[in-house]
Every structure is written in C-alpha cells, then in structure tokens.
mmCIF file of N, CA, C and O in Angstrom:
data_model
loop_
_atom_site.group_PDB
_atom_site.id
_atom_site.type_symbol
_atom_site.label_atom_id
_atom_site.label_comp_id
_atom_site.label_asym_id
_atom_site.label_seq_id
_atom_site.Cartn_x
_atom_site.Cartn_y
_atom_site.Cartn_z
ATOM 1 N N MET A 1 -55.329 2.222 64.214
ATOM 2 C CA MET A 1 -56.762 2.240 64.051
ATOM 3 C C MET A 1 -57.160 1.235 62.980
ATOM 4 O O MET A 1 -56.557 1.150 61.924
ATOM 5 N N ASN A 2 -58.217 0.497 63.250
ATOM 6 C CA ASN A 2 -58.711 -0.504 62.321
ATOM 7 C C ASN A 2 -59.701 0.159 61.365
ATOM 8 O O ASN A 2 -60.693 0.719 61.780
ATOM 9 N N ASN A 3 -59.441 0.090 60.064
ATOM 10 C CA ASN A 3 -60.306 0.703 59.064
ATOM 11 C C ASN A 3 -61.231 -0.292 58.390
ATOM 12 O O ASN A 3 -61.825 0.020 57.375
ATOM 13 N N ASN A 4 -61.344 -1.493 58.932
ATOM 14 C CA ASN A 4 -62.222 -2.494 58.335
ATOM 15 C C ASN A 4 -63.676 -2.121 58.546
ATOM 16 O O ASN A 4 -64.057 -1.617 59.600
ATOM 17 N N ILE A 5 -64.482 -2.375 57.546
ATOM 18 C CA ILE A 5 -65.918 -2.158 57.652
ATOM 19 C C ILE A 5 -66.563 -3.496 57.944
ATOM 20 O O ILE A 5 -66.308 -4.482 57.263
ATOM 21 N N ILE A 6 -67.383 -3.520 58.969
ATOM 22 C CA ILE A 6 -68.056 -4.758 59.338
ATOM 23 C C ILE A 6 -69.455 -4.730 58.744
ATOM 24 O O ILE A 6 -70.244 -3.825 59.017
ATOM 25 N N LEU A 7 -69.743 -5.704 57.905
ATOM 26 C CA LEU A 7 -71.061 -5.813 57.304
ATOM 27 C C LEU A 7 -72.015 -6.447 58.308
ATOM 28 O O LEU A 7 -71.603 -7.213 59.168
ATOM 29 N N PRO A 8 -73.299 -6.133 58.217
ATOM 30 C CA PRO A 8 -74.250 -6.690 59.173
ATOM 31 C C PRO A 8 -74.374 -8.205 59.094
ATOM 32 O O PRO A 8 -74.813 -8.842 60.029
ATOM 33 N N SER A 9 -73.967 -8.768 57.984
ATOM 34 C CA SER A 9 -74.116 -10.203 57.777
ATOM 35 C C SER A 9 -73.291 -10.606 56.563
ATOM 36 O O SER A 9 -72.896 -9.773 55.772
ATOM 37 N N GLU A 10 -73.049 -11.879 56.452
ATOM 38 C CA GLU A 10 -72.368 -12.397 55.263
ATOM 39 C C GLU A 10 -73.296 -12.384 54.052
ATOM 40 O O GLU A 10 -72.861 -12.493 52.927
ATOM 41 N N ASP A 11 -74.576 -12.266 54.300
ATOM 42 C CA ASP A 11 -75.579 -12.298 53.240
ATOM 43 C C ASP A 11 -75.755 -10.898 52.661
ATOM 44 O O ASP A 11 -76.173 -9.977 53.364
ATOM 45 N N ILE A 12 -75.457 -10.709 51.378
ATOM 46 C CA ILE A 12 -75.537 -9.392 50.743
ATOM 47 C C ILE A 12 -76.960 -8.834 50.777
ATOM 48 O O ILE A 12 -77.158 -7.629 50.763
ATOM 49 N N ARG A 13 -77.963 -9.707 50.909
ATOM 50 C CA ARG A 13 -79.336 -9.212 51.002
ATOM 51 C C ARG A 13 -79.522 -8.309 52.215
ATOM 52 O O ARG A 13 -80.267 -7.339 52.153
ATOM 53 N N ASP A 14 -78.832 -8.614 53.304
ATOM 54 C CA ASP A 14 -78.937 -7.774 54.500
ATOM 55 C C ASP A 14 -78.348 -6.391 54.261
ATOM 56 O O ASP A 14 -78.794 -5.411 54.847
ATOM 57 N N THR A 15 -77.346 -6.304 53.422
ATOM 58 C CA THR A 15 -76.710 -5.019 53.122
ATOM 59 C C THR A 15 -77.507 -4.222 52.105
ATOM 60 O O THR A 15 -77.550 -2.998 52.169
ATOM 61 N N LEU A 16 -78.162 -4.892 51.174
ATOM 62 C CA LEU A 16 -78.935 -4.208 50.138
ATOM 63 C C LEU A 16 -80.369 -3.882 50.568
ATOM 64 O O LEU A 16 -81.041 -3.109 49.909
ATOM 65 N N ALA A 17 -80.816 -4.457 51.664
ATOM 66 C CA ALA A 17 -82.206 -4.271 52.086
ATOM 67 C C ALA A 17 -82.527 -2.805 52.321
ATOM 68 O O ALA A 17 -81.704 -2.031 52.795
ATOM 69 N N ILE A 18 -83.743 -2.440 51.992
ATOM 70 C CA ILE A 18 -84.240 -1.077 52.145
ATOM 71 C C ILE A 18 -85.177 -1.070 53.341
ATOM 72 O O ILE A 18 -86.032 -1.935 53.463
ATOM 73 N N ALA A 19 -85.024 -0.074 54.194
ATOM 74 C CA ALA A 19 -85.922 0.075 55.338
ATOM 75 C C ALA A 19 -86.890 1.210 55.070
ATOM 76 O O ALA A 19 -86.604 2.112 54.289
ATOM 77 N N SER A 20 -88.030 1.148 55.722
ATOM 78 C CA SER A 20 -88.944 2.282 55.598
ATOM 79 C C SER A 20 -88.362 3.433 56.408
ATOM 80 O O SER A 20 -87.579 3.241 57.314
ATOM 81 N N GLY A 21 -88.722 4.613 56.029
ATOM 82 C CA GLY A 21 -88.160 5.810 56.649
ATOM 83 C C GLY A 21 -87.850 6.819 55.573
ATOM 84 O O GLY A 21 -88.632 7.003 54.646
ATOM 85 N N HIS A 22 -86.682 7.414 55.646
ATOM 86 C CA HIS A 22 -86.300 8.420 54.654
ATOM 87 C C HIS A 22 -85.078 7.951 53.879
ATOM 88 O O HIS A 22 -84.132 7.431 54.456
ATOM 89 N N ASP A 23 -85.112 8.164 52.559
ATOM 90 C CA ASP A 23 -83.979 7.794 51.720
ATOM 91 C C ASP A 23 -82.914 8.885 51.777
ATOM 92 O O ASP A 23 -83.032 9.855 52.514
ATOM 93 N N GLU A 24 -81.858 8.710 50.984
ATOM 94 C CA GLU A 24 -80.741 9.662 51.021
ATOM 95 C C GLU A 24 -81.117 11.058 50.545
ATOM 96 O O GLU A 24 -80.412 12.016 50.796
ATOM 97 N N ASN A 25 -82.255 11.184 49.877
ATOM 98 C CA ASN A 25 -82.717 12.499 49.411
ATOM 99 C C ASN A 25 -83.731 13.131 50.359
ATOM 100 O O ASN A 25 -84.293 14.171 50.073
ATOM 101 N N GLY A 26 -83.985 12.470 51.485
ATOM 102 C CA GLY A 26 -84.934 12.995 52.450
ATOM 103 C C GLY A 26 -86.377 12.645 52.146
ATOM 104 O O GLY A 26 -87.278 13.075 52.856
ATOM 105 N N GLN A 27 -86.598 11.867 51.082
ATOM 106 C CA GLN A 27 -87.959 11.470 50.738
ATOM 107 C C GLN A 27 -88.371 10.267 51.601
ATOM 108 O O GLN A 27 -87.554 9.402 51.892
ATOM 109 N N GLU A 28 -89.633 10.254 51.959
ATOM 110 C CA GLU A 28 -90.118 9.163 52.785
ATOM 111 C C GLU A 28 -90.259 7.888 51.960
ATOM 112 O O GLU A 28 -90.742 7.905 50.837
ATOM 113 N N THR A 29 -89.795 6.784 52.519
ATOM 114 C CA THR A 29 -89.975 5.472 51.922
ATOM 115 C C THR A 29 -91.017 4.755 52.769
ATOM 116 O O THR A 29 -90.819 4.559 53.959
ATOM 117 N N THR A 30 -92.127 4.398 52.173
ATOM 118 C CA THR A 30 -93.210 3.766 52.918
ATOM 119 C C THR A 30 -92.927 2.280 53.128
ATOM 120 O O THR A 30 -92.052 1.686 52.488
ATOM 121 N N PHE A 31 -93.712 1.690 54.007
ATOM 122 C CA PHE A 31 -93.596 0.263 54.258
ATOM 123 C C PHE A 31 -93.848 -0.532 52.981
ATOM 124 O O PHE A 31 -93.144 -1.494 52.687
ATOM 125 N N GLU A 32 -94.841 -0.091 52.204
ATOM 126 C CA GLU A 32 -95.164 -0.789 50.955
ATOM 127 C C GLU A 32 -94.007 -0.711 49.964
ATOM 128 O O GLU A 32 -93.679 -1.697 49.305
ATOM 129 N N GLN A 33 -93.386 0.475 49.850
ATOM 130 C CA GLN A 33 -92.229 0.622 48.963
ATOM 131 C C GLN A 33 -91.076 -0.259 49.430
ATOM 132 O O GLN A 33 -90.377 -0.851 48.615
ATOM 133 N N MET A 34 -90.884 -0.354 50.737
ATOM 134 C CA MET A 34 -89.828 -1.197 51.286
ATOM 135 C C MET A 34 -90.058 -2.656 50.890
ATOM 136 O O MET A 34 -89.131 -3.332 50.428
ATOM 137 N N ILE A 35 -91.283 -3.137 51.037
ATOM 138 C CA ILE A 35 -91.589 -4.529 50.687
ATOM 139 C C ILE A 35 -91.369 -4.771 49.202
ATOM 140 O O ILE A 35 -90.762 -5.767 48.803
ATOM 141 N N ILE A 36 -91.846 -3.852 48.356
ATOM 142 C CA ILE A 36 -91.690 -4.003 46.900
ATOM 143 C C ILE A 36 -90.208 -4.018 46.514
ATOM 144 O O ILE A 36 -89.763 -4.885 45.754
ATOM 145 N N ALA A 37 -89.426 -3.080 47.049
ATOM 146 C CA ALA A 37 -88.001 -2.996 46.704
ATOM 147 C C ALA A 37 -87.244 -4.218 47.204
ATOM 148 O O ALA A 37 -86.399 -4.772 46.487
ATOM 149 N N ASN A 38 -87.530 -4.662 48.408
ATOM 150 C CA ASN A 38 -86.807 -5.816 48.956
ATOM 151 C C ASN A 38 -87.204 -7.123 48.261
ATOM 152 O O ASN A 38 -86.369 -8.000 48.065
ATOM 153 N N THR A 39 -88.456 -7.225 47.842
ATOM 154 C CA THR A 39 -88.881 -8.396 47.072
ATOM 155 C C THR A 39 -88.176 -8.416 45.715
ATOM 156 O O THR A 39 -87.703 -9.473 45.267
ATOM 157 N N ALA A 40 -88.080 -7.255 45.081
ATOM 158 C CA ALA A 40 -87.371 -7.168 43.799
ATOM 159 C C ALA A 40 -85.889 -7.498 43.978
ATOM 160 O O ALA A 40 -85.288 -8.160 43.136
ATOM 161 N N MET A 41 -85.297 -7.044 45.082
ATOM 162 C CA MET A 41 -83.877 -7.331 45.348
ATOM 163 C C MET A 41 -83.640 -8.832 45.480
ATOM 164 O O MET A 41 -82.689 -9.375 44.908
ATOM 165 N N VAL A 42 -84.513 -9.512 46.216
ATOM 166 C CA VAL A 42 -84.370 -10.964 46.372
ATOM 167 C C VAL A 42 -84.533 -11.656 45.016
ATOM 168 O O VAL A 42 -83.771 -12.568 44.682
ATOM 169 N N GLY A 43 -85.483 -11.197 44.212
ATOM 170 C CA GLY A 43 -85.666 -11.764 42.872
ATOM 171 C C GLY A 43 -84.466 -11.530 41.985
ATOM 172 O O GLY A 43 -84.041 -12.416 41.242
ATOM 173 N N TRP A 44 -83.877 -10.342 42.075
ATOM 174 C CA TRP A 44 -82.694 -10.010 41.259
ATOM 175 C C TRP A 44 -81.508 -10.869 41.663
ATOM 176 O O TRP A 44 -80.839 -11.459 40.814
ATOM 177 N N LEU A 45 -81.248 -10.950 42.972
ATOM 178 C CA LEU A 45 -80.112 -11.759 43.428
ATOM 179 C C LEU A 45 -80.319 -13.243 43.140
ATOM 180 O O LEU A 45 -79.360 -13.971 42.943
ATOM 181 N N GLY A 46 -81.589 -13.665 43.094
ATOM 182 C CA GLY A 46 -81.900 -15.067 42.807
ATOM 183 C C GLY A 46 -82.038 -15.378 41.332
ATOM 184 O O GLY A 46 -82.324 -16.498 40.947
ATOM 185 N N GLY A 47 -81.849 -14.352 40.474
ATOM 186 C CA GLY A 47 -81.917 -14.562 39.034
ATOM 187 C C GLY A 47 -83.332 -14.659 38.484
ATOM 188 O O GLY A 47 -83.525 -15.069 37.347
ATOM 189 N N LYS A 48 -84.334 -14.246 39.281
ATOM 190 C CA LYS A 48 -85.721 -14.332 38.823
ATOM 191 C C LYS A 48 -86.172 -13.071 38.097
ATOM 192 O O LYS A 48 -87.133 -13.119 37.341
ATOM 193 N N VAL A 49 -85.518 -11.943 38.350
ATOM 194 C CA VAL A 49 -85.789 -10.704 37.616
ATOM 195 C C VAL A 49 -84.453 -10.134 37.159
ATOM 196 O O VAL A 49 -83.416 -10.385 37.766
ATOM 197 N N ASP A 50 -84.491 -9.357 36.082
ATOM 198 C CA ASP A 50 -83.237 -8.794 35.581
ATOM 199 C C ASP A 50 -82.915 -7.464 36.267
ATOM 200 O O ASP A 50 -83.730 -6.906 37.006
ATOM 201 N N ALA A 51 -81.717 -6.983 36.018
ATOM 202 C CA ALA A 51 -81.247 -5.748 36.641
ATOM 203 C C ALA A 51 -82.100 -4.550 36.254
ATOM 204 O O ALA A 51 -82.352 -3.672 37.087
ATOM 205 N N ASP A 52 -82.575 -4.517 35.002
ATOM 206 C CA ASP A 52 -83.421 -3.400 34.571
ATOM 207 C C ASP A 52 -84.685 -3.303 35.427
ATOM 208 O O ASP A 52 -85.078 -2.216 35.851
ATOM 209 N N PHE A 53 -85.305 -4.435 35.692
ATOM 210 C CA PHE A 53 -86.509 -4.442 36.521
ATOM 211 C C PHE A 53 -86.183 -3.964 37.932
ATOM 212 O O PHE A 53 -86.883 -3.123 38.497
ATOM 213 N N TYR A 54 -85.115 -4.503 38.508
ATOM 214 C CA TYR A 54 -84.726 -4.120 39.872
ATOM 215 C C TYR A 54 -84.389 -2.633 39.943
ATOM 216 O O TYR A 54 -84.815 -1.934 40.868
ATOM 217 N N PHE A 55 -83.656 -2.127 38.966
ATOM 218 C CA PHE A 55 -83.302 -0.703 38.950
ATOM 219 C C PHE A 55 -84.550 0.164 38.817
ATOM 220 O O PHE A 55 -84.647 1.211 39.450
ATOM 221 N N ASP A 56 -85.513 -0.267 37.991
ATOM 222 C CA ASP A 56 -86.770 0.477 37.861
ATOM 223 C C ASP A 56 -87.517 0.523 39.190
ATOM 224 O O ASP A 56 -88.057 1.559 39.569
ATOM 225 N N VAL A 57 -87.534 -0.594 39.904
ATOM 226 C CA VAL A 57 -88.209 -0.635 41.203
ATOM 227 C C VAL A 57 -87.514 0.307 42.185
ATOM 228 O O VAL A 57 -88.170 1.055 42.903
ATOM 229 N N LEU A 58 -86.192 0.292 42.215
ATOM 230 C CA LEU A 58 -85.468 1.206 43.104
ATOM 231 C C LEU A 58 -85.791 2.658 42.767
ATOM 232 O O LEU A 58 -86.032 3.476 43.668
ATOM 233 N N ALA A 59 -85.798 2.981 41.493
ATOM 234 C CA ALA A 59 -86.095 4.351 41.070
ATOM 235 C C ALA A 59 -87.509 4.750 41.485
ATOM 236 O O ALA A 59 -87.731 5.875 41.946
ATOM 237 N N GLN A 60 -88.462 3.844 41.357
ATOM 238 C CA GLN A 60 -89.839 4.136 41.753
ATOM 239 C C GLN A 60 -89.958 4.296 43.265
ATOM 240 O O GLN A 60 -90.884 4.938 43.747
ATOM 241 N N THR A 61 -89.016 3.717 44.009
ATOM 242 C CA THR A 61 -89.009 3.839 45.460
ATOM 243 C C THR A 61 -88.332 5.140 45.893
ATOM 244 O O THR A 61 -88.321 5.468 47.064
ATOM 245 N N GLY A 62 -87.748 5.855 44.941
ATOM 246 C CA GLY A 62 -87.081 7.112 45.268
ATOM 247 C C GLY A 62 -85.587 6.968 45.458
ATOM 248 O O GLY A 62 -84.923 7.906 45.897
ATOM 249 N N LEU A 63 -85.044 5.807 45.139
ATOM 250 C CA LEU A 63 -83.606 5.585 45.284
ATOM 251 C C LEU A 63 -82.947 5.576 43.914
ATOM 252 O O LEU A 63 -83.464 4.982 42.980
ATOM 253 N N ASP A 64 -81.799 6.211 43.831
ATOM 254 C CA ASP A 64 -80.987 6.112 42.619
ATOM 255 C C ASP A 64 -80.297 4.753 42.671
ATOM 256 O O ASP A 64 -79.523 4.484 43.599
ATOM 257 N N PRO A 65 -80.573 3.876 41.713
ATOM 258 C CA PRO A 65 -79.998 2.527 41.764
ATOM 259 C C PRO A 65 -78.474 2.520 41.872
ATOM 260 O O PRO A 65 -77.917 1.714 42.619
ATOM 261 N N PHE A 66 -77.812 3.396 41.158
ATOM 262 C CA PHE A 66 -76.348 3.393 41.186
ATOM 263 C C PHE A 66 -75.823 3.916 42.511
ATOM 264 O O PHE A 66 -74.837 3.404 43.048
ATOM 265 N N GLU A 67 -76.481 4.925 43.071
ATOM 266 C CA GLU A 67 -76.062 5.431 44.380
ATOM 267 C C GLU A 67 -76.318 4.399 45.474
ATOM 268 O O GLU A 67 -75.608 4.363 46.466
ATOM 269 N N HIS A 68 -77.327 3.569 45.293
ATOM 270 C CA HIS A 68 -77.638 2.542 46.285
ATOM 271 C C HIS A 68 -76.710 1.333 46.162
ATOM 272 O O HIS A 68 -76.231 0.816 47.163
ATOM 273 N N LEU A 69 -76.448 0.905 44.941
ATOM 274 C CA LEU A 69 -75.688 -0.328 44.738
ATOM 275 C C LEU A 69 -74.181 -0.156 44.744
ATOM 276 O O LEU A 69 -73.461 -1.020 45.236
ATOM 277 N N THR A 70 -73.681 0.934 44.193
ATOM 278 C CA THR A 70 -72.229 1.103 44.056
ATOM 279 C C THR A 70 -71.491 1.003 45.388
ATOM 280 O O THR A 70 -70.520 0.241 45.493
ATOM 281 N N PRO A 71 -71.903 1.718 46.437
ATOM 282 C CA PRO A 71 -71.173 1.583 47.705
ATOM 283 C C PRO A 71 -71.228 0.176 48.285
ATOM 284 O O PRO A 71 -70.250 -0.302 48.856
ATOM 285 N N VAL A 72 -72.358 -0.507 48.104
ATOM 286 C CA VAL A 72 -72.480 -1.868 48.613
ATOM 287 C C VAL A 72 -71.510 -2.787 47.892
ATOM 288 O O VAL A 72 -70.767 -3.545 48.518
ATOM 289 N N PHE A 73 -71.481 -2.715 46.570
ATOM 290 C CA PHE A 73 -70.562 -3.568 45.820
ATOM 291 C C PHE A 73 -69.104 -3.188 46.063
ATOM 292 O O PHE A 73 -68.235 -4.060 46.071
ATOM 293 N N ASP A 74 -68.818 -1.924 46.270
ATOM 294 C CA ASP A 74 -67.454 -1.514 46.606
ATOM 295 C C ASP A 74 -67.010 -2.154 47.924
ATOM 296 O O ASP A 74 -65.878 -2.588 48.060
ATOM 297 N N ILE A 75 -67.919 -2.190 48.892
ATOM 298 C CA ILE A 75 -67.598 -2.780 50.189
ATOM 299 C C ILE A 75 -67.470 -4.296 50.084
ATOM 300 O O ILE A 75 -66.496 -4.890 50.531
ATOM 301 N N VAL A 76 -68.451 -4.920 49.446
ATOM 302 C CA VAL A 76 -68.491 -6.384 49.403
ATOM 303 C C VAL A 76 -67.399 -6.951 48.513
ATOM 304 O O VAL A 76 -66.722 -7.905 48.875
ATOM 305 N N TYR A 77 -67.210 -6.342 47.342
ATOM 306 C CA TYR A 77 -66.264 -6.906 46.374
ATOM 307 C C TYR A 77 -64.969 -6.129 46.272
ATOM 308 O O TYR A 77 -64.073 -6.538 45.526
ATOM 309 N N GLY A 78 -64.867 -4.997 47.010
ATOM 310 C CA GLY A 78 -63.681 -4.170 47.124
ATOM 311 C C GLY A 78 -62.877 -4.075 45.901
ATOM 312 O O GLY A 78 -61.768 -3.778 45.759
#
C-alpha cells in the first residue's frame, strides 16, 4: 500500500487556502472570512505581513493557527 500523501498542488498556497463552509470546530466560515484569511495568507507567504498578523486573522476566522498550519507544514516539510 502506498502511504504517500498527494498535495493538491506544488504551491503551498493551495494547501493553506481556507474555503467557506465549516471549520474544524463546526463553526461557519463566511465568504468574507475566507477572502480575508486567504489574502492574509498570501501576504504572509510573500513577506508582506508578519506571522502575528496572519495568526490573528486565522483566529478571527475561527481557526486555531497552530491546528491549521502544523499539519500542512508536517506534510510539506515532513
């Protein structure tokens, strides 16, 4: 059995992107929250905003920044 995880893309932005719907806690994530979080993610990865700002945006969206980022970085950077 192959245990490799296939990422949706080579671009980490595709893996970190937030979709509207429900987060891991069952809370609804609105379209506006999705746009704000994904814009902050692009700024963070591009060095335009710092990690504190990005983490604050994730928290305001209802996501725990560490619960959101840790699995992604574990997969990408193993």
